[in-house]
């Protein structure tokens, strides 16, 4: 009986092998399309032609970028509508931007994917050479500088995977997901100087079912920023620093905004950052909200503001709105968070007087002040409770 079962099992797989079509992958090497790995000749047309061929394929497709440096001298937009639902960029080299920041700086994006499905980026590096633009912005005459381009953006796309990519010296945001669904990001390394302006590591908005894991982000702004319309976001084992922390917001930029919900940040590590875990909104009317947020197991190492809710956000204190934030914040849990604060105020919850924060819960939080002063908390218009050991004392809650 056992031999008969084994024989039937084998016959089943033989029949499957015979009757099912073979799985094939078409490979497109950018060098075959004219790309030059010397970092001097513009390879933009070659990349676009390789994409067009992969996009037109009815099979799974891989666009191979061998070792070398490839100059992409203008904005590069990969459009959707492909026959192939599985296209992988296998990058073993580095894509480099022009030395003149003005070439990209007046556009919105350097490398963009629009309306695509089933795209993966594996390995490689993107060097946007943003240092000169940062210097322009930081100089006295910074008002004459272009805004700068996002290094890599995905818009209205789904089933996206990024693994092992490095993003260096972005002019503006490093990576943006806008209107996307089912995104998995892992083992990213993002690097920019700590004074580089507006160089958010990863920005997510109007997107759902996004996972960001096992990544290291060093930048001059938020390591991860979470905008309106984000739902079901999971962030785990991300190391941040330098940077401004992981932020929900800023919200209330517009009076009509979608909410942020179902966000989990687990086992993040913050090293010398301006903020740790932050929720921020401008003090103006808004239909926005933040709900069902879980901050779990974070470690703070000499962080200036470890836990922050700021509903009077105005980073440069110029032309600040004088209204009241309409953003409603509820059901936010801080659990198992420990480490050191570089300032005495380790926890600051500054909520809206019109819409107080509700359902705030702190469980087993232990934050001390790194300069030997006693750590303190500050909260206003915040309603919630504490469980277990919570340090500093949260009598203001």
Short mmCIF file of C-alpha atoms in Angstrom, two decimals:
data_model
loop_
_atom_site.label_atom_id
_atom_site.label_comp_id
_atom_site.label_asym_id
_atom_site.label_seq_id
_atom_site.Cartn_x
_atom_site.Cartn_y
_atom_site.Cartn_z
CA UNK A 1 0.00 0.00 0.00
CA UNK A 2 2.84 2.35 0.86
CA UNK A 3 4.57 1.57 -2.46
CA UNK A 4 1.33 2.24 -4.34
CA UNK A 5 0.89 5.61 -2.61
CA UNK A 6 4.47 6.54 -3.44
CA UNK A 7 3.94 5.58 -7.07
CA UNK A 8 0.76 7.62 -7.34
CA UNK A 9 2.52 10.61 -5.73
CA UNK A 10 5.32 10.38 -8.31
CA UNK A 11 2.89 10.02 -11.21
CA UNK A 12 1.01 13.12 -10.03
CA UNK A 13 4.13 15.30 -10.23
CA UNK A 14 5.12 13.79 -13.60
CA UNK A 15 1.70 14.71 -14.98
CA UNK A 16 1.95 18.22 -13.55
CA UNK A 17 5.40 18.65 -15.12
CA UNK A 18 4.17 17.43 -18.52
CA UNK A 19 0.89 19.34 -18.65
CA UNK A 20 1.99 22.69 -17.11
CA UNK A 21 3.86 25.22 -19.25
CA UNK A 22 7.50 25.74 -18.35
CA UNK A 23 8.39 28.78 -16.25
CA UNK A 24 10.70 31.05 -18.22
CA UNK A 25 12.48 34.29 -17.45
CA UNK A 26 13.63 36.67 -20.14
CA UNK A 27 16.86 38.52 -19.30
CA UNK A 28 17.64 41.97 -20.70
CA UNK A 29 21.14 43.31 -20.11
CA UNK A 30 21.30 47.10 -20.22
CA UNK A 31 24.73 46.94 -21.84
CA UNK A 32 23.13 45.14 -24.81
CA UNK A 33 20.91 48.22 -25.20
CA UNK A 34 23.89 50.59 -25.25
CA UNK A 35 24.48 51.41 -21.55
CA UNK A 36 28.06 52.29 -20.67
CA UNK A 37 29.42 51.31 -17.23
CA UNK A 38 31.99 54.12 -17.16
CA UNK A 39 29.90 56.76 -15.37
CA UNK A 40 30.47 59.30 -18.16
CA UNK A 41 28.15 58.41 -21.05
CA UNK A 42 24.44 59.00 -20.48
CA UNK A 43 22.78 55.58 -20.26
CA UNK A 44 19.21 56.87 -19.87
CA UNK A 45 18.05 55.72 -23.35
CA UNK A 46 19.48 52.24 -22.79
CA UNK A 47 17.60 51.82 -19.49
CA UNK A 48 14.35 53.00 -21.06
CA UNK A 49 14.75 50.64 -24.01
CA UNK A 50 15.53 47.72 -21.71
CA UNK A 51 12.38 48.54 -19.73
CA UNK A 52 10.30 48.72 -22.92
CA UNK A 53 11.49 45.25 -23.94
CA UNK A 54 10.85 43.75 -20.50
CA UNK A 55 7.47 45.47 -20.26
CA UNK A 56 6.41 44.03 -23.63
CA UNK A 57 7.39 40.49 -22.64
CA UNK A 58 4.65 38.04 -21.72
CA UNK A 59 7.12 36.16 -19.46
CA UNK A 60 8.79 37.11 -16.22
CA UNK A 61 11.62 39.48 -17.04
CA UNK A 62 14.91 40.51 -15.45
CA UNK A 63 16.72 43.71 -16.36
CA UNK A 64 20.35 43.06 -15.54
CA UNK A 65 22.62 45.97 -14.58
CA UNK A 66 26.20 44.59 -14.36
CA UNK A 67 28.97 46.04 -12.20
CA UNK A 68 30.05 49.57 -13.06
CA UNK A 69 28.81 53.14 -12.80
CA UNK A 70 25.95 54.19 -15.07
CA UNK A 71 25.20 57.86 -15.63
CA UNK A 72 21.49 58.59 -15.78
CA UNK A 73 21.60 62.15 -17.02
CA UNK A 74 17.93 63.04 -16.86
CA UNK A 75 14.72 62.06 -15.09
CA UNK A 76 13.89 58.44 -15.80
CA UNK A 77 10.23 57.37 -15.78
CA UNK A 78 9.25 53.71 -16.10
CA UNK A 79 5.58 53.55 -17.09
CA UNK A 80 3.14 50.74 -16.40
CA UNK A 81 0.68 48.95 -18.63
CA UNK A 82 3.10 46.05 -19.06
CA UNK A 83 2.28 42.60 -20.39
CA UNK A 84 4.70 41.11 -17.88
CA UNK A 85 3.49 41.08 -14.28
CA UNK A 86 6.94 40.21 -12.90
CA UNK A 87 9.86 42.49 -13.76
CA UNK A 88 13.05 42.47 -11.68
CA UNK A 89 15.87 44.97 -11.77
CA UNK A 90 18.97 43.02 -10.75
CA UNK A 91 21.48 45.77 -10.05
CA UNK A 92 25.12 44.93 -9.40
CA UNK A 93 26.36 48.42 -10.25
CA UNK A 94 25.72 52.03 -9.23
CA UNK A 95 23.38 54.47 -10.96
CA UNK A 96 24.81 58.00 -10.74
CA UNK A 97 23.22 61.41 -11.27
CA UNK A 98 24.83 64.30 -13.18
CA UNK A 99 27.32 66.41 -11.26
CA UNK A 100 25.28 69.55 -12.03
CA UNK A 101 22.42 69.44 -9.51
CA UNK A 102 20.30 71.73 -11.69
CA UNK A 103 19.77 68.96 -14.27
CA UNK A 104 17.60 66.98 -11.85
CA UNK A 105 16.89 69.66 -9.26
CA UNK A 106 14.02 71.34 -11.09
CA UNK A 107 12.12 68.08 -11.53
CA UNK A 108 10.20 66.04 -9.02
CA UNK A 109 11.86 62.64 -9.41
CA UNK A 110 15.08 61.14 -10.66
CA UNK A 111 14.00 57.49 -11.08
CA UNK A 112 10.24 56.89 -11.00
CA UNK A 113 7.83 54.02 -11.53
CA UNK A 114 4.28 54.98 -12.44
CA UNK A 115 1.33 52.58 -12.54
CA UNK A 116 3.46 49.43 -12.42
CA UNK A 117 2.73 46.01 -10.93
CA UNK A 118 5.06 43.25 -9.83
CA UNK A 119 8.32 45.20 -9.96
CA UNK A 120 11.33 44.21 -7.84
CA UNK A 121 14.62 46.02 -7.33
CA UNK A 122 17.39 43.79 -6.01
CA UNK A 123 20.77 45.15 -4.92
CA UNK A 124 22.73 48.04 -6.34
CA UNK A 125 23.10 51.68 -5.41
CA UNK A 126 21.62 55.03 -6.43
CA UNK A 127 23.96 58.01 -5.99
CA UNK A 128 22.05 61.26 -6.53
CA UNK A 129 25.07 63.46 -5.75
CA UNK A 130 22.97 65.86 -3.71
CA UNK A 131 25.79 67.49 -1.74
CA UNK A 132 26.09 70.55 -3.99
CA UNK A 133 22.36 71.26 -3.78
CA UNK A 134 22.43 70.90 0.01
CA UNK A 135 25.25 73.46 0.13
CA UNK A 136 23.24 75.82 -2.04
CA UNK A 137 20.21 75.51 0.24
CA UNK A 138 22.25 75.98 3.40
CA UNK A 139 24.03 79.06 2.05
CA UNK A 140 22.70 82.59 2.48
CA UNK A 141 21.46 82.65 -1.10
CA UNK A 142 19.58 79.38 -0.71
CA UNK A 143 16.33 80.86 -1.99
CA UNK A 144 17.69 80.69 -5.55
CA UNK A 145 18.19 76.93 -5.40
CA UNK A 146 15.85 74.41 -7.04
CA UNK A 147 13.79 72.25 -4.71
CA UNK A 148 15.53 69.06 -5.74
CA UNK A 149 14.37 65.64 -6.91
CA UNK A 150 13.29 62.53 -5.05
CA UNK A 151 15.73 59.74 -5.86
CA UNK A 152 13.26 56.85 -6.30
CA UNK A 153 9.48 57.04 -6.39
CA UNK A 154 6.62 54.63 -6.94
CA UNK A 155 3.20 56.07 -7.77
CA UNK A 156 -0.10 54.17 -8.11
CA UNK A 157 1.75 50.86 -8.14
CA UNK A 158 1.30 47.49 -6.45
CA UNK A 159 3.21 44.34 -5.55
CA UNK A 160 6.53 46.14 -5.20
CA UNK A 161 9.65 44.61 -3.66
CA UNK A 162 12.93 46.34 -2.87
CA UNK A 163 15.77 44.33 -1.34
CA UNK A 164 19.37 45.26 -0.62
CA UNK A 165 19.34 48.68 -2.31
CA UNK A 166 21.55 51.59 -1.21
CA UNK A 167 20.42 55.21 -1.70
CA UNK A 168 23.17 57.79 -1.35
CA UNK A 169 23.07 61.58 -1.11
CA UNK A 170 19.55 62.23 -2.33
CA UNK A 171 18.68 65.79 -3.33
CA UNK A 172 15.34 65.53 -1.54
CA UNK A 173 13.48 62.44 -0.34
CA UNK A 174 15.30 59.17 -0.95
CA UNK A 175 12.33 56.84 -1.59
CA UNK A 176 8.61 57.65 -1.88
CA UNK A 177 5.57 55.38 -2.10
CA UNK A 178 2.47 57.32 -3.16
CA UNK A 179 -0.79 55.52 -3.87
CA UNK A 180 0.78 52.07 -3.63
CA UNK A 181 -0.36 48.70 -2.30
CA UNK A 182 1.47 45.55 -1.20
CA UNK A 183 5.01 46.84 -0.82
CA UNK A 184 7.89 44.96 0.83
CA UNK A 185 11.14 46.78 1.57
CA UNK A 186 14.05 45.02 3.24
CA UNK A 187 17.77 45.51 3.88
CA UNK A 188 17.91 49.06 2.59
CA UNK A 189 20.79 51.33 3.44
CA UNK A 190 20.09 55.05 3.13
CA UNK A 191 22.87 57.60 3.63
CA UNK A 192 22.91 61.41 3.63
CA UNK A 193 24.61 63.99 5.84
CA UNK A 194 22.95 64.94 9.11
CA UNK A 195 22.50 68.55 7.91
CA UNK A 196 21.11 67.64 4.48
CA UNK A 197 17.74 69.41 4.19
CA UNK A 198 14.49 67.54 3.45
CA UNK A 199 16.22 64.23 2.76
CA UNK A 200 13.58 61.95 4.29
CA UNK A 201 14.67 58.34 4.04
CA UNK A 202 11.36 56.67 3.14
CA UNK A 203 8.06 58.51 2.74
CA UNK A 204 4.75 56.63 2.58
CA UNK A 205 1.40 58.23 1.77
CA UNK A 206 -1.98 57.18 0.33
CA UNK A 207 -0.68 53.60 0.51
CA UNK A 208 -1.65 50.38 2.24
CA UNK A 209 -0.07 47.06 3.18
CA UNK A 210 3.51 48.33 3.29
CA UNK A 211 6.31 46.49 5.13
CA UNK A 212 9.73 48.04 5.88
CA UNK A 213 12.23 45.76 7.63
CA UNK A 214 15.86 45.28 8.60
CA UNK A 215 17.10 48.58 7.23
CA UNK A 216 19.53 51.31 8.25
CA UNK A 217 18.78 54.96 7.61
CA UNK A 218 21.17 57.87 8.17
CA UNK A 219 19.87 61.18 6.89
CA UNK A 220 19.12 64.84 7.60
CA UNK A 221 15.36 64.61 8.06
CA UNK A 222 12.83 61.93 9.05
CA UNK A 223 14.20 58.43 8.65
CA UNK A 224 10.64 57.36 7.80
CA UNK A 225 7.77 59.80 7.33
CA UNK A 226 4.16 58.65 7.17
CA UNK A 227 1.67 60.84 5.34
CA UNK A 228 -2.11 60.99 5.03
CA UNK A 229 -3.95 57.98 3.66
CA UNK A 230 -1.49 55.40 5.01
CA UNK A 231 -3.10 52.16 6.22
CA UNK A 232 -1.58 48.88 7.42
CA UNK A 233 2.07 49.90 7.68
CA UNK A 234 4.54 47.57 9.43
CA UNK A 235 8.05 48.81 10.31
CA UNK A 236 10.44 46.42 12.06
CA UNK A 237 14.13 46.41 13.01
CA UNK A 238 14.96 49.76 11.44
CA UNK A 239 18.01 51.63 12.75
CA UNK A 240 17.72 55.42 12.51
CA UNK A 241 20.45 57.96 13.05
CA UNK A 242 21.36 60.60 12.36
CA UNK A 243 17.95 61.92 11.42
CA UNK A 244 14.68 63.24 12.80
CA UNK A 245 13.23 59.88 13.79
CA UNK A 246 10.15 58.01 12.58
CA UNK A 247 7.25 60.43 12.15
CA UNK A 248 3.56 60.22 11.43
CA UNK A 249 3.01 63.51 9.66
CA UNK A 250 3.22 66.27 9.36
CA UNK A 251 -0.56 66.26 9.06
CA UNK A 252 -3.11 69.09 8.63
CA UNK A 253 -1.24 70.58 5.69
CA UNK A 254 -4.63 70.63 3.94
CA UNK A 255 -8.11 70.98 5.44
CA UNK A 256 -9.33 67.82 3.66
CA UNK A 257 -7.05 64.88 4.47
CA UNK A 258 -7.34 61.13 4.79
CA UNK A 259 -6.37 59.52 8.06
CA UNK A 260 -3.46 57.33 9.12
CA UNK A 261 -4.36 53.98 10.67
CA UNK A 262 -2.97 50.59 11.65
CA UNK A 263 0.70 51.52 11.98
CA UNK A 264 3.16 49.30 13.87
CA UNK A 265 6.78 50.22 14.58
CA UNK A 266 8.60 47.32 16.22
CA UNK A 267 12.16 47.01 17.54
CA UNK A 268 13.41 50.25 16.03
CA UNK A 269 16.72 51.69 17.26
CA UNK A 270 17.35 55.44 17.36
CA UNK A 271 20.94 56.69 17.71
CA UNK A 272 21.54 60.39 18.39
CA UNK A 273 18.43 61.45 16.51
CA UNK A 274 16.47 64.67 16.96
CA UNK A 275 13.30 62.68 17.68
CA UNK A 276 12.42 59.08 18.27
CA UNK A 277 8.76 58.16 17.71
CA UNK A 278 6.76 61.22 16.70
CA UNK A 279 3.25 62.22 15.64
CA UNK A 280 3.05 65.78 14.30
CA UNK A 281 0.33 68.02 12.91
CA UNK A 282 0.00 71.69 12.11
CA UNK A 283 -2.35 73.78 14.25
CA UNK A 284 -5.10 74.23 11.68
CA UNK A 285 -8.46 72.60 10.84
CA UNK A 286 -8.31 69.16 9.25
CA UNK A 287 -10.45 66.11 8.60
CA UNK A 288 -7.42 63.91 9.28
CA UNK A 289 -6.94 61.39 12.07
CA UNK A 290 -4.41 58.97 13.54
CA UNK A 291 -5.66 55.74 15.08
CA UNK A 292 -4.49 52.25 16.06
CA UNK A 293 -0.76 52.93 16.31
CA UNK A 294 1.63 50.55 18.08
CA UNK A 295 5.16 51.59 19.06
CA UNK A 296 6.80 48.42 20.39
CA UNK A 297 10.22 47.56 21.79
CA UNK A 298 12.10 50.67 20.62
CA UNK A 299 15.57 51.54 21.92
CA UNK A 300 16.61 55.20 22.33
CA UNK A 301 20.30 56.09 22.48
CA UNK A 302 20.85 59.74 23.42
CA UNK A 303 17.76 60.93 21.53
CA UNK A 304 16.75 64.58 21.99
CA UNK A 305 12.99 63.92 22.06
CA UNK A 306 12.28 60.20 22.41
CA UNK A 307 8.44 60.20 22.44
CA UNK A 308 6.57 63.13 20.92
CA UNK A 309 3.04 64.11 19.97
CA UNK A 310 3.18 67.65 18.62
CA UNK A 311 -0.08 69.18 17.41
CA UNK A 312 1.44 72.64 17.20
CA UNK A 313 4.07 71.64 14.64
CA UNK A 314 5.91 74.57 13.06
CA UNK A 315 9.55 73.59 12.51
CA UNK A 316 11.06 77.00 11.75
CA UNK A 317 8.68 79.13 13.86
CA UNK A 318 7.93 81.31 10.84
CA UNK A 319 4.33 82.17 9.86
CA UNK A 320 3.03 79.52 12.24
CA UNK A 321 -0.72 78.89 12.15
CA UNK A 322 -2.52 80.15 15.23
CA UNK A 323 -5.57 77.89 14.96
CA UNK A 324 -6.27 74.55 16.62
CA UNK A 325 -5.37 71.23 15.05
CA UNK A 326 -8.37 69.29 13.80
CA UNK A 327 -6.44 66.02 13.60
CA UNK A 328 -7.93 63.42 15.96
CA UNK A 329 -5.36 61.11 17.59
CA UNK A 330 -6.56 57.96 19.37
CA UNK A 331 -5.55 54.44 20.39
CA UNK A 332 -1.77 54.85 20.50
CA UNK A 333 0.26 52.31 22.51
CA UNK A 334 3.89 52.69 23.61
CA UNK A 335 5.16 49.35 24.93
CA UNK A 336 8.57 48.07 26.00
CA UNK A 337 10.47 51.26 25.12
CA UNK A 338 13.78 51.95 26.84
CA UNK A 339 16.91 54.06 26.56
CA UNK A 340 18.26 57.56 27.11
CA UNK A 341 17.07 61.06 26.36
CA UNK A 342 19.55 63.83 25.55
CA UNK A 343 17.18 66.38 27.11
CA UNK A 344 15.23 66.38 30.40
CA UNK A 345 11.83 66.12 28.65
CA UNK A 346 11.83 62.50 27.53
CA UNK A 347 8.09 62.33 26.77
CA UNK A 348 6.08 65.24 25.36
CA UNK A 349 2.43 64.92 24.38
CA UNK A 350 1.19 68.34 23.22
CA UNK A 351 -2.28 67.61 21.89
CA UNK A 352 -5.09 69.66 20.41
CA UNK A 353 -7.37 71.53 22.79
CA UNK A 354 -10.27 70.95 20.40
CA UNK A 355 -9.54 67.27 19.82
CA UNK A 356 -7.59 65.89 22.80
CA UNK A 357 -5.54 62.74 22.24
CA UNK A 358 -7.45 59.75 23.62
CA UNK A 359 -6.61 56.13 24.30
CA UNK A 360 -2.92 56.84 24.91
CA UNK A 361 -1.30 53.91 26.73
CA UNK A 362 2.23 53.47 28.02
CA UNK A 363 3.37 50.02 29.15
CA UNK A 364 6.79 49.25 30.61
CA UNK A 365 8.52 52.39 29.35
CA UNK A 366 11.89 53.23 30.89
CA UNK A 367 13.59 56.41 29.67
CA UNK A 368 16.36 58.13 31.59
CA UNK A 369 18.25 61.35 30.94
CA UNK A 370 21.75 60.80 29.57
CA UNK A 371 23.21 63.89 31.31
CA UNK A 372 22.35 62.63 34.82
CA UNK A 373 19.34 64.93 35.20
CA UNK A 374 16.02 63.41 36.12
CA UNK A 375 13.93 62.59 33.09
CA UNK A 376 10.57 64.36 32.95
CA UNK A 377 7.33 64.22 31.01
CA UNK A 378 5.03 66.93 29.70
CA UNK A 379 1.51 66.49 28.42
CA UNK A 380 -1.48 68.64 27.70
CA UNK A 381 -4.90 67.59 26.40
CA UNK A 382 -3.80 63.95 26.48
CA UNK A 383 -6.02 61.24 27.97
CA UNK A 384 -4.79 57.73 28.70
CA UNK A 385 -3.21 55.39 31.23
CA UNK A 386 0.00 53.63 32.20
CA UNK A 387 0.68 49.97 32.94
CA UNK A 388 3.70 48.43 34.61
CA UNK A 389 6.86 50.45 35.20
CA UNK A 390 6.75 53.79 33.39
CA UNK A 391 9.65 56.21 33.76
CA UNK A 392 9.48 59.21 33.70
CA UNK A 393 6.34 59.57 35.77
CA UNK A 394 3.25 60.28 33.65
CA UNK A 395 1.04 61.99 36.23
CA UNK A 396 0.21 64.58 33.55
CA UNK A 397 -1.63 61.97 31.49
#
